[in-house]
Amino acid sequence: MTNVLPSEHTLGTGRDTWRPVRPIAAMVGVLALCFLIAPFVTLIFVTDWRGFQIASGDWSAAGTSLLYSFVSMPILISLGTPLAWWLARSEFPGKWVVDGLLLLPLLTPPLAMGMLLMSLYGPYSRVGSSLEAFGVVLTNSAAAFTLAQVYAATPYYVVSARAAFEAVPRDLEQVALTLGKEPWQVFLEVTLPLSLLGLVAGLALAWVRALGEFGIVLIVAYYPQGIPVKLWVNLQDIGLSAVYPLLWLFFAVAMPLPLWLGLLSRRRGIF
């Protein structure tokens, strides 16, 4: 009788097939990694550590970015999670159109995106003037800053959350349904726990994106000044010596959480 299962020799041959390619890929990978981290290594050497000083207004800018990012994230979760789940668990004609529409904000230059938002919500637009009649001003205000952050970060969260939902085996959800669970119970007790780490990692990515957004914020909400706009102001008014300390402050505030979640996700095979 012929053995149809792959033999150990065959499997070994399969691994050997990649052996000549692996060193080349590793070498290119190391070069690519060096290319990516080179600017950050440069930052270490160009920073004036002896004269390190946070410029006037930098702490206020950091507080502004953090405060409004904490306001933006619940809005982002409320809008992005249902959209991501719907895209992950639904099949319908023209779904590719929805996928393309989701990518539009990602593919549009941020400065242009800010101009489009200004055209829609600015004081001279119908929407903007109507909202102003109710006291909602969406230019150079806290609401405008939040709008810019939500708009910049939501697509990143939706893409990550969708991948997290799609990674949950549908069989487990079907088993829960056959056991008499309601769909909302399946979501809360099966889908959400299994996708939680991916959702949190996506949220962390979106949070950093919101904190670092410059183009949209510059057009829609120059005031109140957050970290990205303050970096620009420091460069214009003082010079590079005032930019580096604020940049370190941004790294200290924004990077630990997403880096930790990214490493945790990798260890658990989320991404």
XYZ file of C-alpha atoms in Angstrom:
271
model
C 0.000 0.000 0.000
C 1.325 3.402 -1.012
C 1.934 5.872 1.816
C 0.265 9.182 0.764
C 1.423 11.110 3.818
C 4.481 13.323 3.358
C 7.539 11.540 4.662
C 10.003 13.063 7.087
C 12.534 13.179 4.251
C 10.051 15.128 2.092
C 9.374 17.558 4.919
C 13.076 17.925 5.461
C 13.552 18.639 1.765
C 10.904 21.346 2.018
C 12.817 23.078 4.796
C 16.069 22.773 2.873
C 14.467 24.478 -0.124
C 14.388 27.744 1.781
C 17.880 27.435 3.287
C 19.760 29.259 0.452
C 17.205 32.054 0.407
C 17.075 32.687 4.151
C 20.522 34.381 4.522
C 19.771 36.704 1.601
C 16.412 37.640 3.099
C 18.068 38.180 6.491
C 20.717 40.439 4.973
C 18.126 42.533 3.125
C 16.007 42.572 6.264
C 18.857 43.910 8.388
C 19.546 46.619 5.805
C 15.867 47.566 5.760
C 15.788 47.684 9.560
C 18.882 49.908 9.627
C 17.253 52.182 7.068
C 14.154 52.504 9.239
C 15.877 53.154 12.570
C 18.695 55.374 11.248
C 16.776 58.662 11.842
C 16.082 57.685 15.457
C 19.715 56.806 16.088
C 20.618 60.179 14.599
C 18.240 61.856 17.038
C 20.324 60.503 19.947
C 23.455 62.197 18.628
C 21.941 65.513 17.497
C 20.132 66.154 20.771
C 21.918 68.650 22.991
C 21.781 66.587 26.180
C 23.713 69.133 28.282
C 21.342 71.924 27.318
C 18.260 69.708 27.226
C 15.292 71.909 28.002
C 11.587 71.708 27.321
C 10.455 74.907 25.596
C 7.707 77.100 26.940
C 4.304 75.660 26.071
C 5.555 72.145 25.334
C 4.014 70.604 28.456
C 0.737 72.319 27.624
C 0.884 70.909 24.085
C 1.537 67.418 25.461
C -1.407 67.801 27.837
C -3.640 68.973 24.993
C -2.727 66.015 22.789
C -3.217 63.517 25.617
C -6.456 65.028 26.895
C -8.205 65.111 23.546
C -6.854 61.710 22.521
C -8.625 60.294 25.582
C -11.812 61.947 24.319
C -11.263 60.709 20.765
C -10.693 57.048 21.584
C -14.204 56.246 22.929
C -15.709 57.908 19.850
C -13.346 55.944 17.621
C -14.230 52.658 19.346
C -17.958 53.370 19.109
C -17.753 54.077 15.382
C -14.977 51.706 14.334
C -15.827 48.491 16.165
C -19.261 47.908 14.576
C -17.844 48.803 11.153
C -14.912 46.410 11.569
C -17.151 43.573 12.777
C -19.603 44.165 9.926
C -16.818 44.001 7.333
C -15.289 40.907 8.964
C -18.502 38.933 9.297
C -20.621 40.013 6.321
C -20.632 39.137 2.647
C -22.663 41.305 0.282
C -22.520 42.535 -3.299
C -20.217 45.478 -3.719
C -18.238 44.828 -0.544
C -15.091 45.745 -2.434
C -16.536 49.244 -2.853
C -16.843 49.601 0.919
C -13.261 48.348 1.287
C -12.127 51.013 -1.163
C -14.083 53.737 0.623
C -12.437 52.733 3.895
C -9.022 53.156 2.315
C -9.804 56.642 0.964
C -8.899 58.501 4.192
C -5.740 56.415 4.472
C -4.611 57.160 0.936
C -5.444 60.861 0.927
C -2.607 63.213 1.981
C -3.363 64.477 5.515
C -3.081 68.135 4.494
C -5.615 67.564 1.712
C -7.793 65.656 4.160
C -7.745 68.650 6.475
C -8.835 70.928 3.637
C -11.696 68.567 2.802
C -12.828 68.523 6.420
C -12.625 72.301 6.477
C -14.767 72.421 3.336
C -17.354 70.231 5.039
C -17.298 71.540 8.622
C -15.746 75.010 8.200
C -17.615 78.168 9.214
C -18.523 79.008 5.604
C -20.004 75.597 4.792
C -23.644 74.694 5.273
C -22.840 71.941 7.763
C -20.408 74.104 9.702
C -22.706 77.134 9.856
C -25.645 74.927 10.872
C -23.628 73.364 13.690
C -22.418 76.785 14.829
C -26.054 77.796 15.256
C -26.202 75.120 17.962
C -22.919 76.225 19.523
C -20.739 73.530 17.938
C -17.678 75.136 16.339
C -15.539 72.711 14.339
C -12.589 74.964 13.583
C -9.853 75.939 16.059
C -11.720 74.472 19.006
C -11.611 71.429 21.264
C -14.338 69.808 19.153
C -12.315 70.441 15.985
C -9.191 68.942 17.556
C -11.172 65.843 18.531
C -12.714 65.620 15.055
C -9.266 65.737 13.454
C -7.911 63.010 15.728
C -10.917 60.745 15.201
C -10.797 61.170 11.443
C -7.060 60.525 11.258
C -7.070 57.444 13.485
C -10.349 55.634 12.790
C -9.283 53.910 9.529
C -6.189 52.471 11.257
C -8.304 51.073 14.067
C -10.917 49.636 11.684
C -8.294 47.832 9.595
C -6.675 46.310 12.711
C -9.988 45.450 14.372
C -11.267 43.816 11.221
C -8.171 41.584 11.077
C -8.687 40.694 14.754
C -12.334 39.713 14.171
C -11.448 37.699 11.062
C -8.860 35.747 13.092
C -11.588 34.415 15.397
C -12.676 30.940 14.134
C -16.274 31.078 12.973
C -16.756 27.487 14.132
C -16.532 28.609 17.744
C -19.214 31.226 17.165
C -21.428 28.643 15.445
C -21.015 26.224 18.357
C -22.058 28.946 20.782
C -25.136 29.706 18.654
C -26.137 26.027 18.564
C -25.886 25.990 22.375
C -28.636 28.591 22.503
C -26.608 31.766 22.896
C -28.004 34.955 21.397
C -25.817 36.726 18.796
C -24.959 39.527 21.219
C -23.965 36.914 23.811
C -21.744 35.189 21.242
C -20.077 38.502 20.505
C -19.475 39.340 24.164
C -18.517 35.847 25.354
C -16.684 34.402 22.330
C -15.762 36.939 19.646
C -14.711 39.814 21.886
C -12.456 37.839 24.285
C -10.701 36.040 21.426
C -10.128 39.242 19.470
C -9.452 41.501 22.447
C -5.671 41.628 22.207
C -5.826 42.464 18.504
C -8.435 45.138 19.190
C -6.304 46.692 21.921
C -3.226 46.600 19.694
C -5.219 48.312 16.936
C -6.463 50.885 19.410
C -2.904 51.586 20.559
C -1.833 52.090 16.945
C -4.772 54.413 16.337
C -3.991 56.315 19.544
C -0.424 57.016 18.434
C -1.739 58.009 15.018
C -4.139 60.457 16.654
C -1.401 61.903 18.877
C 0.958 62.361 15.941
C -1.496 63.711 13.379
C -0.203 66.974 11.908
C -1.718 67.684 8.502
C -5.401 67.503 9.431
C -4.874 69.212 12.795
C -2.873 72.029 11.183
C -5.812 72.937 8.939
C -8.771 72.190 11.191
C -7.464 72.911 14.693
C -4.308 75.015 14.804
C -5.588 75.957 18.232
C -5.531 74.429 20.798
C -1.966 73.423 19.941
C -1.059 69.766 20.358
C 2.389 68.195 20.087
C 2.631 67.998 16.250
C 1.688 71.645 15.680
C 3.916 72.732 18.583
C 6.819 70.911 16.925
C 6.208 73.030 13.849
C 5.920 76.226 15.879
C 9.149 75.437 17.764
C 10.949 74.833 14.482
C 9.718 78.126 13.046
C 10.250 80.276 16.139
C 13.297 78.761 17.853
C 14.905 76.138 15.649
C 15.803 72.474 15.771
C 17.222 72.765 19.284
C 13.649 73.225 20.561
C 12.236 70.438 18.428
C 14.308 67.547 19.771
C 13.247 67.818 23.455
C 9.559 67.888 22.479
C 10.145 64.931 20.197
C 11.633 62.973 23.110
C 8.641 63.980 25.185
C 6.347 62.636 22.461
C 8.226 59.325 22.415
C 8.066 59.073 26.199
C 4.323 59.693 26.211
C 3.165 57.838 23.124
C 5.483 54.912 22.493
C 5.575 52.614 25.561
C 1.999 51.325 25.336
C 1.911 50.475 21.607
C 5.396 48.959 21.737
C 4.410 46.727 24.652
C 1.148 45.705 22.990
C 2.928 45.073 19.705
C 5.447 42.778 21.368
C 2.667 41.036 23.300
C 0.664 40.543 20.118
C 3.654 39.055 18.331
C 4.295 36.600 21.161
C 0.662 35.433 20.992
C 0.581 35.319 17.203
C -2.004 38.078 16.727
C -0.052 39.784 13.929
